[in-house]
PDB file of C-alpha atoms in Angstrom:
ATOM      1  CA  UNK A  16     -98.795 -40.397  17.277  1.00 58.00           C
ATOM      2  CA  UNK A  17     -96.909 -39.905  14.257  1.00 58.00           C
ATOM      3  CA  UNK A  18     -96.743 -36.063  14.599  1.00 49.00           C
ATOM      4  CA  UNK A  19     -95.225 -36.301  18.174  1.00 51.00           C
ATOM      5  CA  UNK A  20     -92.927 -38.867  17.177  1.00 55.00           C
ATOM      6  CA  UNK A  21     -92.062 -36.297  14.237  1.00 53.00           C
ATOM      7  CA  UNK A  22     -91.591 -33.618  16.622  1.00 56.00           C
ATOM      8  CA  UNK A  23     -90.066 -35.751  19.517  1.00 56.00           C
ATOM      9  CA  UNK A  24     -87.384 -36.249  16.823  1.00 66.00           C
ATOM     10  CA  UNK A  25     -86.746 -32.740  17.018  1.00 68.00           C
ATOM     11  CA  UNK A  26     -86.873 -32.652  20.577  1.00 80.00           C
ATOM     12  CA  UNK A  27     -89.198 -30.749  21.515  1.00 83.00           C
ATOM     13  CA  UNK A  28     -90.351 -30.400  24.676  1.00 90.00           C
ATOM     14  CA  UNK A  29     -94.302 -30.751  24.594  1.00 92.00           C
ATOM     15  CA  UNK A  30     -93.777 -33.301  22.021  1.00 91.00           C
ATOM     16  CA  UNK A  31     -91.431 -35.312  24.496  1.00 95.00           C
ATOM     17  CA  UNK A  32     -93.426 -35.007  27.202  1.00 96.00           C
ATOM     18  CA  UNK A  33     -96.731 -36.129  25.053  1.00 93.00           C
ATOM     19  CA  UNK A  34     -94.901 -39.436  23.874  1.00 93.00           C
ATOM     20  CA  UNK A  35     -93.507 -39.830  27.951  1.00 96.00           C
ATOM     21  CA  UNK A  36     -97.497 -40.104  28.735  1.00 96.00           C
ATOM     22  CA  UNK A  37     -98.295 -42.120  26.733  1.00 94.00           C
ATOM     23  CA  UNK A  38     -95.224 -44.573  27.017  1.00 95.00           C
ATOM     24  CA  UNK A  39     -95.934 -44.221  30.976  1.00 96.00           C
ATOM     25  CA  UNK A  40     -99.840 -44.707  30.570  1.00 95.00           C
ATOM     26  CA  UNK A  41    -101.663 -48.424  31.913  1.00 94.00           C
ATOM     27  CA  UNK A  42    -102.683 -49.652  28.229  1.00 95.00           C
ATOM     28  CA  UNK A  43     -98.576 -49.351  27.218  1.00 94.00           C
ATOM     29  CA  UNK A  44     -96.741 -49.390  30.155  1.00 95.00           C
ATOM     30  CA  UNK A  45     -92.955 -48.738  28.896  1.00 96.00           C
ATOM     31  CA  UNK A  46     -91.469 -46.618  31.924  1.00 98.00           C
ATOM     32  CA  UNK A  47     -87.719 -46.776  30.635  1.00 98.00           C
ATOM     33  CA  UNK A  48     -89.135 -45.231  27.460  1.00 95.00           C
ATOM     34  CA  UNK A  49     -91.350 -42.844  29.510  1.00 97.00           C
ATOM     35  CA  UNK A  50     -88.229 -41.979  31.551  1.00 98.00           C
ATOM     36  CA  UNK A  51     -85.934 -41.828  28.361  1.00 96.00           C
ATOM     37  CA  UNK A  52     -88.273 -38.867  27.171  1.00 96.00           C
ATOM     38  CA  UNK A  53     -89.048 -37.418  30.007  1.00 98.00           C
ATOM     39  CA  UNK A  54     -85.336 -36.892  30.506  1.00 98.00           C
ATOM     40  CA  UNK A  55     -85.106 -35.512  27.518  1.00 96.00           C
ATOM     41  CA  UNK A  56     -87.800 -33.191  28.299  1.00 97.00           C
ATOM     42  CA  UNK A  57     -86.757 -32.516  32.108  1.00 98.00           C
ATOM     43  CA  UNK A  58     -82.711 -31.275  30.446  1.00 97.00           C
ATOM     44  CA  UNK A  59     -85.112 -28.642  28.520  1.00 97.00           C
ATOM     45  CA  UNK A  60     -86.754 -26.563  31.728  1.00 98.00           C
ATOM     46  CA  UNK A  61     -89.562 -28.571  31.281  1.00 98.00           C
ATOM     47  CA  UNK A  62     -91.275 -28.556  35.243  1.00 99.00           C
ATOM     48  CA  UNK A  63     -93.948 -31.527  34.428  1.00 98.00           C
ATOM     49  CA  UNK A  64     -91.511 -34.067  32.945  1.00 98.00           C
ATOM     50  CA  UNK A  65     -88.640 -32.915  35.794  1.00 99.00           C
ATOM     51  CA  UNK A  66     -91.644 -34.004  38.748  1.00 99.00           C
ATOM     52  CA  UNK A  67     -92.834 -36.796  36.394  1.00 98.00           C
ATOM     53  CA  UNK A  68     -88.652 -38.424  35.731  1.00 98.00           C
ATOM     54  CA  UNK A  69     -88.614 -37.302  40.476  1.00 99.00           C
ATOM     55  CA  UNK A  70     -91.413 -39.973  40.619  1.00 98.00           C
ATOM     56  CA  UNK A  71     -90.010 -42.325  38.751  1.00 98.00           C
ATOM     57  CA  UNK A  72     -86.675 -42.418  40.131  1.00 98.00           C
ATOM     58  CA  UNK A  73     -88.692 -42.243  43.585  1.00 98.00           C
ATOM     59  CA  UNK A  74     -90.541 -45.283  42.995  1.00 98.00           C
ATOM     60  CA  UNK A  75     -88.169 -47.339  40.461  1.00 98.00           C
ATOM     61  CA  UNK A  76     -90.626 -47.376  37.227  1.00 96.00           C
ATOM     62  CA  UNK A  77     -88.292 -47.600  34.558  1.00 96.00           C
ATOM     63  CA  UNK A  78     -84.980 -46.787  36.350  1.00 98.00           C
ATOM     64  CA  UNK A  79     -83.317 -48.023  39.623  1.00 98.00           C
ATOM     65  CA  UNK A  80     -84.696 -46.628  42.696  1.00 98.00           C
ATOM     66  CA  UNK A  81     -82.165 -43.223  43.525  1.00 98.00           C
ATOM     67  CA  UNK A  82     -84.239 -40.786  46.045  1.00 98.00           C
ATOM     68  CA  UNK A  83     -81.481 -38.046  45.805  1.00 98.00           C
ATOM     69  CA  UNK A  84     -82.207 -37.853  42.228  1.00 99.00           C
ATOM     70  CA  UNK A  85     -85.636 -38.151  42.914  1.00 99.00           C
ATOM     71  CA  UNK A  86     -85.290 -35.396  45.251  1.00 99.00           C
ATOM     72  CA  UNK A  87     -82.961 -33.058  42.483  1.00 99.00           C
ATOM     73  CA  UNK A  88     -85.823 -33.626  39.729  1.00 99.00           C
ATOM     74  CA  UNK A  89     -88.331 -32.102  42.578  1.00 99.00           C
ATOM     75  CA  UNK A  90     -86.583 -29.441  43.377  1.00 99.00           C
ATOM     76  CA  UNK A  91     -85.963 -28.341  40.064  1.00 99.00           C
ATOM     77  CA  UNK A  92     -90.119 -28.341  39.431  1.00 99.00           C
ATOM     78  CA  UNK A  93     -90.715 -27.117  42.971  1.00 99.00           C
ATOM     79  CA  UNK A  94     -88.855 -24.049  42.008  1.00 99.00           C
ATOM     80  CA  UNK A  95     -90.739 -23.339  39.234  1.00 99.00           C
ATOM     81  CA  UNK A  96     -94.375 -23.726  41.162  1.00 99.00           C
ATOM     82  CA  UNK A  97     -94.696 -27.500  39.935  1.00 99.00           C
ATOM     83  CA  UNK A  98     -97.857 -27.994  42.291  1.00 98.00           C
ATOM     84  CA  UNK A  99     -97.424 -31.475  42.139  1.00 98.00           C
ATOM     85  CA  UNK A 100     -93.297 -31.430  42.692  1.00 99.00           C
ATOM     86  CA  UNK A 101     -94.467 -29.161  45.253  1.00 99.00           C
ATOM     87  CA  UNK A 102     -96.337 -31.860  46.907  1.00 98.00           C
ATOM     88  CA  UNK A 103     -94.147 -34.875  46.195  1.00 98.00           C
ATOM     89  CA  UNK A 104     -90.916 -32.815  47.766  1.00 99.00           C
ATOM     90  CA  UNK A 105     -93.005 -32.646  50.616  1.00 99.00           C
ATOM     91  CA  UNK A 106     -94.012 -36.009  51.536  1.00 98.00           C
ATOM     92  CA  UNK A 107     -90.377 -36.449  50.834  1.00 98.00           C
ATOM     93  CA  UNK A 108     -89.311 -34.820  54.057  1.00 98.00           C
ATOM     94  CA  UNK A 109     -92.634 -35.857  55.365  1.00 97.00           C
ATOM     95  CA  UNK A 110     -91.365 -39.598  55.244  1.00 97.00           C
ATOM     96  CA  UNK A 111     -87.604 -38.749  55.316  1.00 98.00           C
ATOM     97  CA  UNK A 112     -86.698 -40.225  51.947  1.00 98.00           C
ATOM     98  CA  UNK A 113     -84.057 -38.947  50.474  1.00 97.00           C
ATOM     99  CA  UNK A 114     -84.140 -36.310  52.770  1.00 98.00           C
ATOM    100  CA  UNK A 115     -83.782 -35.655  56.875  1.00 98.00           C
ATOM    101  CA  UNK A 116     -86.539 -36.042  58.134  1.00 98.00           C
ATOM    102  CA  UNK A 117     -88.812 -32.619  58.622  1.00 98.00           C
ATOM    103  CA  UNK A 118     -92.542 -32.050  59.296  1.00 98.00           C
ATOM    104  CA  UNK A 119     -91.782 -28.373  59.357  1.00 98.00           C
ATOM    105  CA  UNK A 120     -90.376 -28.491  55.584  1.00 98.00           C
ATOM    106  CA  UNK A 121     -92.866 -30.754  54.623  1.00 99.00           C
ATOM    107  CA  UNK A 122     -95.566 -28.086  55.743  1.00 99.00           C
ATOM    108  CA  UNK A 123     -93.496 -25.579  53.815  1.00 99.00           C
ATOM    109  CA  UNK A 124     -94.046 -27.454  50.288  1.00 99.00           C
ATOM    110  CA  UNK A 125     -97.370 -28.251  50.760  1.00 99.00           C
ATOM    111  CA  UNK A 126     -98.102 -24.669  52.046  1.00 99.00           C
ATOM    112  CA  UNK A 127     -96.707 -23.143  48.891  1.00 99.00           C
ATOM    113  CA  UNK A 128     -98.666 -25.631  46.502  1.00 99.00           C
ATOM    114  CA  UNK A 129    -101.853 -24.838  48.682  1.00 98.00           C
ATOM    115  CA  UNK A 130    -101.223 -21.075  48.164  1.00 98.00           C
ATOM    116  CA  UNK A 131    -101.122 -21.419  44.201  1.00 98.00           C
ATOM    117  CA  UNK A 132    -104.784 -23.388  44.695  1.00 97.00           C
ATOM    118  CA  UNK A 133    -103.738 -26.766  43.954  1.00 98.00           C
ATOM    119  CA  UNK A 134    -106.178 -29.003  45.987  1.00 96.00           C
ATOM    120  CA  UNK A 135    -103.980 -31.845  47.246  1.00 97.00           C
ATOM    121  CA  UNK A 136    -101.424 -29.081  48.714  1.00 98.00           C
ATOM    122  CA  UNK A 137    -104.621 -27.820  50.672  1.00 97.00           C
ATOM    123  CA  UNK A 138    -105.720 -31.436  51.600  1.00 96.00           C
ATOM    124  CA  UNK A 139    -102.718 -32.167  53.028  1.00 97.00           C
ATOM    125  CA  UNK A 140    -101.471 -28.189  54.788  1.00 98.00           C
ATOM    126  CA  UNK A 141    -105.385 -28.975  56.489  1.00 97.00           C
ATOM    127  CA  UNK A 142    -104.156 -32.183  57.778  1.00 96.00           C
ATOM    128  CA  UNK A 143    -100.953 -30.447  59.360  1.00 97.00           C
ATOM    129  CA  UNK A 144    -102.996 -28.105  61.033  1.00 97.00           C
ATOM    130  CA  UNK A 145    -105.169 -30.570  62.159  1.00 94.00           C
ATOM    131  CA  UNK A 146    -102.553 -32.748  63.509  1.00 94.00           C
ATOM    132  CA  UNK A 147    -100.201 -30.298  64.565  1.00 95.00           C
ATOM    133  CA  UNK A 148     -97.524 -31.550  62.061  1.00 96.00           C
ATOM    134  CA  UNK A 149     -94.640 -28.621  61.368  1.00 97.00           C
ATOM    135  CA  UNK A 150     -96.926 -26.319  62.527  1.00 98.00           C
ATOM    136  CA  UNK A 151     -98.774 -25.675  65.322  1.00 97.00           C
ATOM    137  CA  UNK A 152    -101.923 -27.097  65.565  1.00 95.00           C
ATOM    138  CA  UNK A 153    -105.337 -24.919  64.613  1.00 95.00           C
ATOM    139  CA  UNK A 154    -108.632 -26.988  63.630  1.00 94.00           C
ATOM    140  CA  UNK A 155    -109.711 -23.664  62.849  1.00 95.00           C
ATOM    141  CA  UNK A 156    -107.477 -23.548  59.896  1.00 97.00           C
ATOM    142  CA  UNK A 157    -107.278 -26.952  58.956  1.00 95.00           C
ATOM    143  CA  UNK A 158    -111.818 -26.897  58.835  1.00 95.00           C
ATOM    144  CA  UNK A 159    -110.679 -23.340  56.421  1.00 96.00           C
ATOM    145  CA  UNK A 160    -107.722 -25.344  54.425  1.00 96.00           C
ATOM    146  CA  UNK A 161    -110.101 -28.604  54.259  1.00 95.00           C
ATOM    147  CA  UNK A 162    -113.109 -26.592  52.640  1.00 94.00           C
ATOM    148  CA  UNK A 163    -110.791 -25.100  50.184  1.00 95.00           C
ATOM    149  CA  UNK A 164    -109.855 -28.773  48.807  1.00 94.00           C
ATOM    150  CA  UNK A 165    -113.698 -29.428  49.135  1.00 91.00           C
ATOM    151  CA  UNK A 166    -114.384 -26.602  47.083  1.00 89.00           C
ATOM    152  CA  UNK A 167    -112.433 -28.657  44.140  1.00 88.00           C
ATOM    153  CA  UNK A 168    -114.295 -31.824  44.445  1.00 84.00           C
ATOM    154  CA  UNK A 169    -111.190 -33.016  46.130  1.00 86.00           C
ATOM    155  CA  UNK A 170    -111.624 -36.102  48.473  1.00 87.00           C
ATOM    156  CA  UNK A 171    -115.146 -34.916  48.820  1.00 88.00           C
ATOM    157  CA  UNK A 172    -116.047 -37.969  51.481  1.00 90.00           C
ATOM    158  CA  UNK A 173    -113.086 -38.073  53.419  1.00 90.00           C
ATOM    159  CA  UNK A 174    -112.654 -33.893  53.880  1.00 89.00           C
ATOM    160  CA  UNK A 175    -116.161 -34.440  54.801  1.00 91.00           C
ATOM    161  CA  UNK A 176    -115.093 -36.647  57.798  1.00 92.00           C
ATOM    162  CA  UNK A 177    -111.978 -34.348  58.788  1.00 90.00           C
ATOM    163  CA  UNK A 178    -114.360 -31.448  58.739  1.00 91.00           C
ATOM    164  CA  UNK A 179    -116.766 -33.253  61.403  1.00 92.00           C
ATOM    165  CA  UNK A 180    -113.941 -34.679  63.236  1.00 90.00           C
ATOM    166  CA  UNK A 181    -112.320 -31.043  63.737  1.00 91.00           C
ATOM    167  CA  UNK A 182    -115.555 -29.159  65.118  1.00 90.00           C
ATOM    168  CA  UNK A 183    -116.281 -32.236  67.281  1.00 89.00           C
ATOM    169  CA  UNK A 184    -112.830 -31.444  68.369  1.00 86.00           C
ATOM    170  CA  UNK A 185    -113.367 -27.759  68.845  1.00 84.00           C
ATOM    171  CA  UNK A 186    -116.688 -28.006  70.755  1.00 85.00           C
ATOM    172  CA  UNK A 187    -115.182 -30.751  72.903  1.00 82.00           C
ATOM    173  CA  UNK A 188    -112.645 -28.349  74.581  1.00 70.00           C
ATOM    174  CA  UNK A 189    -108.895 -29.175  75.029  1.00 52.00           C
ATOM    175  CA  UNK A 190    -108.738 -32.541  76.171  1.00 46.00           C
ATOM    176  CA  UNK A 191    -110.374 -33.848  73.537  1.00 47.00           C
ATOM    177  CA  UNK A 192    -108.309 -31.665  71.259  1.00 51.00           C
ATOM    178  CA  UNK A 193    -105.122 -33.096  73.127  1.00 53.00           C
ATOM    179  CA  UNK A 194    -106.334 -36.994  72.760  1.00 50.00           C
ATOM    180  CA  UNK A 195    -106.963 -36.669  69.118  1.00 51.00           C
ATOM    181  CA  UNK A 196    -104.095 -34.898  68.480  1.00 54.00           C
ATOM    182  CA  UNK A 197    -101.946 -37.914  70.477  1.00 51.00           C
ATOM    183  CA  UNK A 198    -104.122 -40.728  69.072  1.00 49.00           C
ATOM    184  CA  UNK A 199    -103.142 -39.482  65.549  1.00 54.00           C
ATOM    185  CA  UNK A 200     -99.464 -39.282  66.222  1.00 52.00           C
ATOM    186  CA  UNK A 201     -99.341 -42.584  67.695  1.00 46.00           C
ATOM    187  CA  UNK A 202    -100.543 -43.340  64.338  1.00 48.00           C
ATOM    188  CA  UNK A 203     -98.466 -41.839  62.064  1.00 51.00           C
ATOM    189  CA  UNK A 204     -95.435 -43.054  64.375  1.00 50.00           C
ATOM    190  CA  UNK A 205     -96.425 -46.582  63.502  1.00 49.00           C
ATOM    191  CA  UNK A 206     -96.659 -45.605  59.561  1.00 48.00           C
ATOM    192  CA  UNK A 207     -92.896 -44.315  60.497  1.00 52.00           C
ATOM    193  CA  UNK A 208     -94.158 -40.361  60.103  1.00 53.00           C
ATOM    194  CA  UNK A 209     -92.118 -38.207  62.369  1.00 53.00           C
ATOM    195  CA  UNK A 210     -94.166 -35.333  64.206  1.00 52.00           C
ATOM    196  CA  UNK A 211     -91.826 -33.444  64.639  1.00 50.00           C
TER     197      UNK A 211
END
């Protein structure tokens, strides 16, 4: 610890970032001082402490609640491939926080973290096919997008489930396509998900 305080002195980035985790981490549990460096960090370019100071600000860990910073720290990590910025931007428009409201963007974000092989962006561009949610709907994809996340020890159980649920879907024709696809709207409508 001494070495990163040493270098955190110096600000540098890794250094920052190292003390951030640890200040942010269950057995010390100081967010301000997590935020405090990963500010510090975040100023520098760095794309892990930008998504990491976006969550906090999200959530209110160590700072007041401000979803439009939230959102500015995502976007800067988003647009340097930040898988997990990636993700968090788009359950941001997913949910409409800080954000309109936009199933289609959401898909977007978690499309482009999928594409660079991050599991959780595959988990969750699967569901959207699945659902129809930004895009239109294709169980075909979303059994090829679940499988990838499987493939990563992701979820294992539940992708498991999804994968059964979708080919039950596909050998049960249409209707049963269509009354899934409604039941599971209804549901995210009462968790206040837009499907549009």
């Amino acid at each position: 610890m001494k070495y990163y305080n040493l270098s955190a002195d110096q600000e540098y980035g890794p250094a920052l970032i190292k003390l951030a985790d640890y200040c942010d981490s269950d057995e010390v549990k100081d967010y301000k001082k997590a935020c405090d460096y990963y500010k510090k960090a975040a100023d520098q370019g760095y794309a892990e402490a930008q998504c990491d100071l976006g969550f906090h600000y999200k959530y209110g860990d160590g700072v007041d609640i401000d979803l439009s910073i939230a959102i500015h720290y995502y976007q800067l990590a988003a647009e340097q491939n930040d898988c997990r910025a990636l993700c968090n931007l788009a359950v941001c428009y997913e949910e409409g926080a800080g954000v309109t409201q936009s199933s289609k963007e959401a898909f977007k974000y978690f499309k482009k973290a999928a594409d660079l092989g991050f599991a959780r962006g595959q988990f969750r561009v699967a569901r959207c096919y699945s659902l129809g949610l930004g895009v239109k709907e294709s169980f075909e994809k979303a059994i090829e997008y679940f499988e990838l996340a499987l493939g990563q020890d992701y979820k294992t159980e539940e992708i498991l489930e999804k994968i059964q649920e979708c080919k039950n879907a596909q050998r049960t024709g249409e209707k049963s396509i269509n009354k899934l696809n409604k039941s599971s709207k209804v549901i995210l409508r009462l968790q206040g998900v837009s499907t549009n």
